[in-house]
């Protein structure tokens, strides 16, 4: 069972061919980061136009790299939300056109769910890990920060979420305050790793009695710290910021894992690429915690193929009236 998968929810144009929801035969990502860097963030209109230019060459390359072109493709999976509406529209409309013209089933996928499923992707010939339920998922990306309980495939209960900025958004804003480049996550991580033990202590928003998160106060605290320090120690500030974000993410995830008796904990999304977050999660949760491989943490189409396969197996096929939903929710 081979799916062509398409992802255009934000600033990466992605196409992949995935076999049996697990084995990545090809995974092509055309990043728009260089285009958006001058704005310090993603410009939605620029993103949509770039997707239009990139999508067909990216799909062609994914099919070529997979080795057999359209031969043996059994369906088309595409991100239908959440994300930027204009960007999502490009992927969904191309997917519909291809599904219709080739007579293939269409599968509209939730991008957040796909970040979790990135954990179980493998290259052909590799041993594929399998989920263990009940599973606790932490999705930390540029647009989302959610703690989800997953009792089985395709079923989710939200335990907590950010009440303001997403964790990745906080990294991006902090980087801007510190004069570092977009995207902020990798830039902050690099600066922090040269801090040599120095760290400017910054606050944590505890949000007591909840599994919710808040990062906007931390951003303000960082701004204040830069205003009142005579000489800016960017590495020490970056380290303090990274520590504050990872500390609260790790502690709340560990509390939730015990509270709900999670057999496995999955940490996914762009911020799950962070070294410090990965090592602190392992310290707190041991071998119960799993992450996607680095290339599948940030946005990609392979993870969309993983969820599309689950939906196909359940007979959950979409019609050509499939629409985008910029605010698509995964759980109540
Ligand atoms: O999942 P993703 O590619 O896109 C969304 O769905 O939002 O996540 C992008 C986010 C950006 O905010 C970026 O700064 C952050 O992930 N990120 C990181 C790292 N790599 C990417 N944050 C912290 N540390 C990293 N190494
Ligand atoms: Zn994402």
PDB file of C-alpha atoms in Angstrom, residues 56-312:
ATOM      1  CA  UNK A  56       4.439  20.160  -8.986  1.00  0.00           C
ATOM      2  CA  UNK A  57       8.268  19.932  -9.234  1.00  0.00           C
ATOM      3  CA  UNK A  58       8.370  18.661  -5.622  1.00  0.00           C
ATOM      4  CA  UNK A  59       5.747  15.966  -6.345  1.00  0.00           C
ATOM      5  CA  UNK A  60       7.560  14.925  -9.544  1.00  0.00           C
ATOM      6  CA  UNK A  61      10.826  14.628  -7.643  1.00  0.00           C
ATOM      7  CA  UNK A  62       9.218  12.579  -4.844  1.00  0.00           C
ATOM      8  CA  UNK A  63       7.735  10.146  -7.389  1.00  0.00           C
ATOM      9  CA  UNK A  64      11.056   9.888  -9.254  1.00  0.00           C
ATOM     10  CA  UNK A  65      13.109   9.303  -6.123  1.00  0.00           C
ATOM     11  CA  UNK A  66      10.702   6.602  -4.948  1.00  0.00           C
ATOM     12  CA  UNK A  67      11.784   4.692  -8.066  1.00  0.00           C
ATOM     13  CA  UNK A  68       8.562   3.713  -9.793  1.00  0.00           C
ATOM     14  CA  UNK A  69       6.746   6.993 -10.534  1.00  0.00           C
ATOM     15  CA  UNK A  70       2.944   6.722 -10.455  1.00  0.00           C
ATOM     16  CA  UNK A  71       3.219   2.944 -10.777  1.00  0.00           C
ATOM     17  CA  UNK A  72       1.823   1.347  -7.642  1.00  0.00           C
ATOM     18  CA  UNK A  73       0.553   4.556  -5.998  1.00  0.00           C
ATOM     19  CA  UNK A  74      -2.690   3.533  -4.242  1.00  0.00           C
ATOM     20  CA  UNK A  75      -3.895   6.861  -2.839  1.00  0.00           C
ATOM     21  CA  UNK A  76      -3.174  10.510  -2.109  1.00  0.00           C
ATOM     22  CA  UNK A  77      -2.877  11.967   1.395  1.00  0.00           C
ATOM     23  CA  UNK A  78      -2.810  15.717   1.989  1.00  0.00           C
ATOM     24  CA  UNK A  79      -2.734  18.109   4.953  1.00  0.00           C
ATOM     25  CA  UNK A  80      -6.159  19.755   5.320  1.00  0.00           C
ATOM     26  CA  UNK A  81      -5.393  21.721   8.519  1.00  0.00           C
ATOM     27  CA  UNK A  82      -4.493  23.313  10.806  1.00  0.00           C
ATOM     28  CA  UNK A  83      -2.306  25.896   9.081  1.00  0.00           C
ATOM     29  CA  UNK A  84      -2.420  28.953   6.831  1.00  0.00           C
ATOM     30  CA  UNK A  85      -5.597  28.795   4.721  1.00  0.00           C
ATOM     31  CA  UNK A  86      -4.025  30.033   1.473  1.00  0.00           C
ATOM     32  CA  UNK A  87      -1.114  27.625   1.875  1.00  0.00           C
ATOM     33  CA  UNK A  88      -3.360  24.640   2.693  1.00  0.00           C
ATOM     34  CA  UNK A  89      -5.542  25.392  -0.346  1.00  0.00           C
ATOM     35  CA  UNK A  90      -2.629  24.812  -2.720  1.00  0.00           C
ATOM     36  CA  UNK A  91      -1.921  21.297  -1.439  1.00  0.00           C
ATOM     37  CA  UNK A  92      -5.574  20.279  -1.100  1.00  0.00           C
ATOM     38  CA  UNK A  93      -6.489  21.434  -4.598  1.00  0.00           C
ATOM     39  CA  UNK A  94      -3.504  19.746  -6.230  1.00  0.00           C
ATOM     40  CA  UNK A  95      -4.317  16.550  -4.297  1.00  0.00           C
ATOM     41  CA  UNK A  96      -7.948  16.682  -5.416  1.00  0.00           C
ATOM     42  CA  UNK A  97      -6.958  17.210  -9.057  1.00  0.00           C
ATOM     43  CA  UNK A  98      -4.543  14.263  -8.967  1.00  0.00           C
ATOM     44  CA  UNK A  99      -7.004  11.995  -7.116  1.00  0.00           C
ATOM     45  CA  UNK A 100      -9.742  12.788  -9.620  1.00  0.00           C
ATOM     46  CA  UNK A 101      -7.634  12.470 -12.755  1.00  0.00           C
ATOM     47  CA  UNK A 102      -5.992   9.223 -11.645  1.00  0.00           C
ATOM     48  CA  UNK A 103      -9.033   7.727  -9.943  1.00  0.00           C
ATOM     49  CA  UNK A 104      -7.253   7.372  -6.592  1.00  0.00           C
ATOM     50  CA  UNK A 105      -8.694   7.635  -3.058  1.00  0.00           C
ATOM     51  CA  UNK A 106      -8.156  10.998  -1.313  1.00  0.00           C
ATOM     52  CA  UNK A 107      -7.220  11.255   2.379  1.00  0.00           C
ATOM     53  CA  UNK A 108      -7.358  14.611   4.203  1.00  0.00           C
ATOM     54  CA  UNK A 109      -4.974  14.622   7.174  1.00  0.00           C
ATOM     55  CA  UNK A 110      -4.628  16.621  10.406  1.00  0.00           C
ATOM     56  CA  UNK A 111      -1.132  18.158  10.581  1.00  0.00           C
ATOM     57  CA  UNK A 112      -0.841  17.870  14.406  1.00  0.00           C
ATOM     58  CA  UNK A 113      -1.717  14.184  14.326  1.00  0.00           C
ATOM     59  CA  UNK A 114       0.887  13.755  11.588  1.00  0.00           C
ATOM     60  CA  UNK A 115       3.605  15.260  13.820  1.00  0.00           C
ATOM     61  CA  UNK A 116       2.937  12.429  16.319  1.00  0.00           C
ATOM     62  CA  UNK A 117       2.961   9.743  13.619  1.00  0.00           C
ATOM     63  CA  UNK A 118       6.368  11.000  12.386  1.00  0.00           C
ATOM     64  CA  UNK A 119       7.726   8.990  15.339  1.00  0.00           C
ATOM     65  CA  UNK A 120       7.011   5.651  13.635  1.00  0.00           C
ATOM     66  CA  UNK A 121       8.501   6.428  10.219  1.00  0.00           C
ATOM     67  CA  UNK A 122      11.526   4.455   9.043  1.00  0.00           C
ATOM     68  CA  UNK A 123      13.614   4.021   5.927  1.00  0.00           C
ATOM     69  CA  UNK A 124      13.025   0.893   3.852  1.00  0.00           C
ATOM     70  CA  UNK A 125      14.940  -1.965   5.452  1.00  0.00           C
ATOM     71  CA  UNK A 126      15.039  -0.314   8.888  1.00  0.00           C
ATOM     72  CA  UNK A 127      13.188  -1.793  11.841  1.00  0.00           C
ATOM     73  CA  UNK A 128      10.018   0.267  12.330  1.00  0.00           C
ATOM     74  CA  UNK A 129       9.131   1.181  15.914  1.00  0.00           C
ATOM     75  CA  UNK A 130       5.502   0.699  16.955  1.00  0.00           C
ATOM     76  CA  UNK A 131       3.335   2.780  19.304  1.00  0.00           C
ATOM     77  CA  UNK A 132       2.501   1.513  22.792  1.00  0.00           C
ATOM     78  CA  UNK A 133      -0.851   2.615  24.205  1.00  0.00           C
ATOM     79  CA  UNK A 134      -2.003   4.441  26.228  1.00  0.00           C
ATOM     80  CA  UNK A 135       0.332   6.966  24.746  1.00  0.00           C
ATOM     81  CA  UNK A 136       1.047  10.519  25.860  1.00  0.00           C
ATOM     82  CA  UNK A 137       1.913  12.932  23.060  1.00  0.00           C
ATOM     83  CA  UNK A 138       3.523  16.350  23.369  1.00  0.00           C
ATOM     84  CA  UNK A 139       3.364  18.259  20.087  1.00  0.00           C
ATOM     85  CA  UNK A 140       5.603  21.330  20.169  1.00  0.00           C
ATOM     86  CA  UNK A 141       5.817  23.257  16.905  1.00  0.00           C
ATOM     87  CA  UNK A 142       5.768  26.784  15.538  1.00  0.00           C
ATOM     88  CA  UNK A 143       1.983  26.910  15.730  1.00  0.00           C
ATOM     89  CA  UNK A 144       1.059  24.434  18.472  1.00  0.00           C
ATOM     90  CA  UNK A 145       1.847  23.235  21.954  1.00  0.00           C
ATOM     91  CA  UNK A 146      -0.467  20.432  23.040  1.00  0.00           C
ATOM     92  CA  UNK A 147      -0.402  17.539  25.486  1.00  0.00           C
ATOM     93  CA  UNK A 148      -2.573  14.722  24.146  1.00  0.00           C
ATOM     94  CA  UNK A 149      -3.619  11.363  25.518  1.00  0.00           C
ATOM     95  CA  UNK A 150      -3.913   8.710  22.826  1.00  0.00           C
ATOM     96  CA  UNK A 151      -5.595   5.486  24.034  1.00  0.00           C
ATOM     97  CA  UNK A 152      -5.448   3.925  20.539  1.00  0.00           C
ATOM     98  CA  UNK A 153      -4.834   4.819  16.881  1.00  0.00           C
ATOM     99  CA  UNK A 154      -6.840   7.869  15.794  1.00  0.00           C
ATOM    100  CA  UNK A 155      -8.338   8.717  19.224  1.00  0.00           C
ATOM    101  CA  UNK A 156      -7.211  11.754  21.217  1.00  0.00           C
ATOM    102  CA  UNK A 157      -8.048  13.601  24.408  1.00  0.00           C
ATOM    103  CA  UNK A 158      -6.426  16.979  24.990  1.00  0.00           C
ATOM    104  CA  UNK A 159      -4.900  17.302  28.457  1.00  0.00           C
ATOM    105  CA  UNK A 160      -3.304  20.708  28.073  1.00  0.00           C
ATOM    106  CA  UNK A 161      -2.295  23.360  25.575  1.00  0.00           C
ATOM    107  CA  UNK A 162      -0.651  26.755  25.433  1.00  0.00           C
ATOM    108  CA  UNK A 163      -2.884  29.645  26.423  1.00  0.00           C
ATOM    109  CA  UNK A 164      -0.824  32.118  24.346  1.00  0.00           C
ATOM    110  CA  UNK A 165       2.347  31.547  22.252  1.00  0.00           C
ATOM    111  CA  UNK A 166       3.345  28.124  20.932  1.00  0.00           C
ATOM    112  CA  UNK A 167       6.745  26.863  22.125  1.00  0.00           C
ATOM    113  CA  UNK A 168       8.303  27.241  18.655  1.00  0.00           C
ATOM    114  CA  UNK A 169       6.792  30.700  18.282  1.00  0.00           C
ATOM    115  CA  UNK A 170       8.411  31.617  21.626  1.00  0.00           C
ATOM    116  CA  UNK A 171      11.788  30.422  20.283  1.00  0.00           C
ATOM    117  CA  UNK A 172      11.258  32.497  17.122  1.00  0.00           C
ATOM    118  CA  UNK A 173      10.317  35.642  19.077  1.00  0.00           C
ATOM    119  CA  UNK A 174      13.161  35.181  21.570  1.00  0.00           C
ATOM    120  CA  UNK A 175      15.621  34.883  18.696  1.00  0.00           C
ATOM    121  CA  UNK A 176      14.371  38.161  17.271  1.00  0.00           C
ATOM    122  CA  UNK A 177      14.852  39.852  20.680  1.00  0.00           C
ATOM    123  CA  UNK A 178      18.418  38.500  20.829  1.00  0.00           C
ATOM    124  CA  UNK A 179      19.205  39.563  17.257  1.00  0.00           C
ATOM    125  CA  UNK A 180      19.452  35.968  16.002  1.00  0.00           C
ATOM    126  CA  UNK A 181      18.105  34.667  12.681  1.00  0.00           C
ATOM    127  CA  UNK A 182      14.797  33.036  11.735  1.00  0.00           C
ATOM    128  CA  UNK A 183      13.834  30.280  12.480  1.00  0.00           C
ATOM    129  CA  UNK A 184      14.704  30.931  16.097  1.00  0.00           C
ATOM    130  CA  UNK A 185      14.864  27.387  17.468  1.00  0.00           C
ATOM    131  CA  UNK A 186      18.087  26.265  15.811  1.00  0.00           C
ATOM    132  CA  UNK A 187      19.637  29.740  16.336  1.00  0.00           C
ATOM    133  CA  UNK A 188      18.860  29.749  20.082  1.00  0.00           C
ATOM    134  CA  UNK A 189      20.131  26.184  20.427  1.00  0.00           C
ATOM    135  CA  UNK A 190      23.419  27.109  18.737  1.00  0.00           C
ATOM    136  CA  UNK A 191      23.873  30.254  20.865  1.00  0.00           C
ATOM    137  CA  UNK A 192      22.994  28.387  24.086  1.00  0.00           C
ATOM    138  CA  UNK A 193      25.501  25.650  23.344  1.00  0.00           C
ATOM    139  CA  UNK A 194      28.308  28.237  23.455  1.00  0.00           C
ATOM    140  CA  UNK A 195      27.237  29.595  26.888  1.00  0.00           C
ATOM    141  CA  UNK A 196      29.974  27.604  28.654  1.00  0.00           C
ATOM    142  CA  UNK A 197      28.021  27.161  31.890  1.00  0.00           C
ATOM    143  CA  UNK A 198      26.737  30.754  32.009  1.00  0.00           C
ATOM    144  CA  UNK A 199      22.961  31.166  32.279  1.00  0.00           C
ATOM    145  CA  UNK A 200      20.695  34.143  32.899  1.00  0.00           C
ATOM    146  CA  UNK A 201      17.882  32.829  35.116  1.00  0.00           C
ATOM    147  CA  UNK A 202      14.439  33.481  33.619  1.00  0.00           C
ATOM    148  CA  UNK A 203      10.976  32.718  35.078  1.00  0.00           C
ATOM    149  CA  UNK A 204       8.667  29.768  34.318  1.00  0.00           C
ATOM    150  CA  UNK A 205       4.886  30.089  34.015  1.00  0.00           C
ATOM    151  CA  UNK A 206       3.714  27.254  36.283  1.00  0.00           C
ATOM    152  CA  UNK A 207      -0.032  27.479  35.491  1.00  0.00           C
ATOM    153  CA  UNK A 208      -0.687  25.543  38.740  1.00  0.00           C
ATOM    154  CA  UNK A 209      -3.345  22.835  38.790  1.00  0.00           C
ATOM    155  CA  UNK A 210      -3.406  22.564  34.986  1.00  0.00           C
ATOM    156  CA  UNK A 211      -1.426  20.869  32.238  1.00  0.00           C
ATOM    157  CA  UNK A 212      -1.547  24.110  30.235  1.00  0.00           C
ATOM    158  CA  UNK A 213       1.433  26.199  29.178  1.00  0.00           C
ATOM    159  CA  UNK A 214       2.141  29.908  28.771  1.00  0.00           C
ATOM    160  CA  UNK A 215       5.198  31.395  27.069  1.00  0.00           C
ATOM    161  CA  UNK A 216       4.361  35.031  26.420  1.00  0.00           C
ATOM    162  CA  UNK A 217       5.469  36.217  29.896  1.00  0.00           C
ATOM    163  CA  UNK A 218       8.834  34.544  29.397  1.00  0.00           C
ATOM    164  CA  UNK A 219       9.303  36.475  26.168  1.00  0.00           C
ATOM    165  CA  UNK A 220       8.658  39.746  28.046  1.00  0.00           C
ATOM    166  CA  UNK A 221      11.050  38.705  30.822  1.00  0.00           C
ATOM    167  CA  UNK A 222      13.721  38.048  28.202  1.00  0.00           C
ATOM    168  CA  UNK A 223      13.126  41.469  26.664  1.00  0.00           C
ATOM    169  CA  UNK A 224      13.473  43.119  30.096  1.00  0.00           C
ATOM    170  CA  UNK A 225      16.677  41.186  30.773  1.00  0.00           C
ATOM    171  CA  UNK A 226      18.180  42.515  27.543  1.00  0.00           C
ATOM    172  CA  UNK A 227      17.115  46.069  28.387  1.00  0.00           C
ATOM    173  CA  UNK A 228      18.641  46.086  31.857  1.00  0.00           C
ATOM    174  CA  UNK A 229      21.913  44.337  31.151  1.00  0.00           C
ATOM    175  CA  UNK A 230      24.788  46.685  30.263  1.00  0.00           C
ATOM    176  CA  UNK A 231      26.557  44.209  27.983  1.00  0.00           C
ATOM    177  CA  UNK A 232      24.454  41.575  26.267  1.00  0.00           C
ATOM    178  CA  UNK A 233      25.584  38.007  26.930  1.00  0.00           C
ATOM    179  CA  UNK A 234      23.533  36.418  24.135  1.00  0.00           C
ATOM    180  CA  UNK A 235      24.658  32.817  24.808  1.00  0.00           C
ATOM    181  CA  UNK A 236      23.779  33.086  28.531  1.00  0.00           C
ATOM    182  CA  UNK A 237      20.385  34.626  27.705  1.00  0.00           C
ATOM    183  CA  UNK A 238      19.708  31.963  25.055  1.00  0.00           C
ATOM    184  CA  UNK A 239      20.655  29.237  27.546  1.00  0.00           C
ATOM    185  CA  UNK A 240      18.345  30.736  30.209  1.00  0.00           C
ATOM    186  CA  UNK A 241      15.488  30.946  27.724  1.00  0.00           C
ATOM    187  CA  UNK A 242      15.981  27.404  26.421  1.00  0.00           C
ATOM    188  CA  UNK A 243      16.204  26.128  29.997  1.00  0.00           C
ATOM    189  CA  UNK A 244      13.003  27.848  31.027  1.00  0.00           C
ATOM    190  CA  UNK A 245      11.005  26.465  28.067  1.00  0.00           C
ATOM    191  CA  UNK A 246      12.387  22.924  28.269  1.00  0.00           C
ATOM    192  CA  UNK A 247      12.074  22.762  32.075  1.00  0.00           C
ATOM    193  CA  UNK A 248       8.342  23.461  32.061  1.00  0.00           C
ATOM    194  CA  UNK A 249       7.708  21.183  29.054  1.00  0.00           C
ATOM    195  CA  UNK A 250       9.572  18.303  30.716  1.00  0.00           C
ATOM    196  CA  UNK A 251       7.990  18.701  34.159  1.00  0.00           C
ATOM    197  CA  UNK A 252       4.407  18.923  32.894  1.00  0.00           C
ATOM    198  CA  UNK A 253       4.915  16.012  30.503  1.00  0.00           C
ATOM    199  CA  UNK A 254       6.324  13.856  33.324  1.00  0.00           C
ATOM    200  CA  UNK A 255       3.388  14.733  35.602  1.00  0.00           C
ATOM    201  CA  UNK A 256       0.888  13.872  32.850  1.00  0.00           C
ATOM    202  CA  UNK A 257       2.698  10.607  32.021  1.00  0.00           C
ATOM    203  CA  UNK A 258       2.358   9.411  35.631  1.00  0.00           C
ATOM    204  CA  UNK A 259      -1.172  10.744  36.081  1.00  0.00           C
ATOM    205  CA  UNK A 260      -2.458   8.870  33.028  1.00  0.00           C
ATOM    206  CA  UNK A 261      -0.198   5.813  33.272  1.00  0.00           C
ATOM    207  CA  UNK A 262       1.294   6.367  29.813  1.00  0.00           C
ATOM    208  CA  UNK A 263       3.033   3.295  28.410  1.00  0.00           C
ATOM    209  CA  UNK A 264       4.965   5.543  26.051  1.00  0.00           C
ATOM    210  CA  UNK A 265       5.596   9.268  25.669  1.00  0.00           C
ATOM    211  CA  UNK A 266       6.084  10.813  22.234  1.00  0.00           C
ATOM    212  CA  UNK A 267       7.601  14.291  21.851  1.00  0.00           C
ATOM    213  CA  UNK A 268       7.147  15.611  18.307  1.00  0.00           C
ATOM    214  CA  UNK A 269       7.020  18.772  16.159  1.00  0.00           C
ATOM    215  CA  UNK A 270       9.762  21.224  15.197  1.00  0.00           C
ATOM    216  CA  UNK A 271      10.803  21.991  18.787  1.00  0.00           C
ATOM    217  CA  UNK A 272      11.341  18.250  19.396  1.00  0.00           C
ATOM    218  CA  UNK A 273      14.515  18.744  17.322  1.00  0.00           C
ATOM    219  CA  UNK A 274      15.970  20.621  20.302  1.00  0.00           C
ATOM    220  CA  UNK A 275      18.957  18.802  21.890  1.00  0.00           C
ATOM    221  CA  UNK A 276      18.386  20.094  25.376  1.00  0.00           C
ATOM    222  CA  UNK A 277      14.685  19.163  25.321  1.00  0.00           C
ATOM    223  CA  UNK A 278      15.513  15.668  24.080  1.00  0.00           C
ATOM    224  CA  UNK A 279      18.155  14.991  26.716  1.00  0.00           C
ATOM    225  CA  UNK A 280      16.073  16.402  29.599  1.00  0.00           C
ATOM    226  CA  UNK A 281      13.058  14.329  28.502  1.00  0.00           C
ATOM    227  CA  UNK A 282      15.218  11.197  28.528  1.00  0.00           C
ATOM    228  CA  UNK A 283      16.514  12.088  32.019  1.00  0.00           C
ATOM    229  CA  UNK A 284      12.943  12.473  33.299  1.00  0.00           C
ATOM    230  CA  UNK A 285      11.209   9.618  31.474  1.00  0.00           C
ATOM    231  CA  UNK A 286      13.953   7.125  30.585  1.00  0.00           C
ATOM    232  CA  UNK A 287      13.213   4.704  27.781  1.00  0.00           C
ATOM    233  CA  UNK A 288       9.477   5.488  27.903  1.00  0.00           C
ATOM    234  CA  UNK A 289      10.116   8.552  25.720  1.00  0.00           C
ATOM    235  CA  UNK A 290      10.413   8.512  21.920  1.00  0.00           C
ATOM    236  CA  UNK A 291      11.093  11.211  19.320  1.00  0.00           C
ATOM    237  CA  UNK A 292      10.805  11.238  15.549  1.00  0.00           C
ATOM    238  CA  UNK A 293      14.130  11.128  13.713  1.00  0.00           C
ATOM    239  CA  UNK A 294      15.432  14.695  13.328  1.00  0.00           C
ATOM    240  CA  UNK A 295      14.442  15.046   9.646  1.00  0.00           C
ATOM    241  CA  UNK A 296      10.832  14.147  10.525  1.00  0.00           C
ATOM    242  CA  UNK A 297      10.503  16.626  13.446  1.00  0.00           C
ATOM    243  CA  UNK A 298      10.054  19.730  11.293  1.00  0.00           C
ATOM    244  CA  UNK A 299       7.348  19.884   8.629  1.00  0.00           C
ATOM    245  CA  UNK A 300       7.467  17.147   5.993  1.00  0.00           C
ATOM    246  CA  UNK A 301       5.060  15.106   3.863  1.00  0.00           C
ATOM    247  CA  UNK A 302       6.163  11.629   4.978  1.00  0.00           C
ATOM    248  CA  UNK A 303       4.348  12.102   8.284  1.00  0.00           C
ATOM    249  CA  UNK A 304       1.166  12.999   6.345  1.00  0.00           C
ATOM    250  CA  UNK A 305       1.451   9.659   4.532  1.00  0.00           C
ATOM    251  CA  UNK A 306       1.682   7.854   7.893  1.00  0.00           C
ATOM    252  CA  UNK A 307      -1.697   9.223   9.046  1.00  0.00           C
ATOM    253  CA  UNK A 308      -3.255   8.836   5.580  1.00  0.00           C
ATOM    254  CA  UNK A 309      -2.469   5.110   5.777  1.00  0.00           C
ATOM    255  CA  UNK A 310      -4.306   4.775   9.122  1.00  0.00           C
ATOM    256  CA  UNK A 311      -7.359   6.505   7.647  1.00  0.00           C
ATOM    257  CA  UNK A 312      -7.240   4.344   4.522  1.00  0.00           C
TER     258      UNK A 312
END
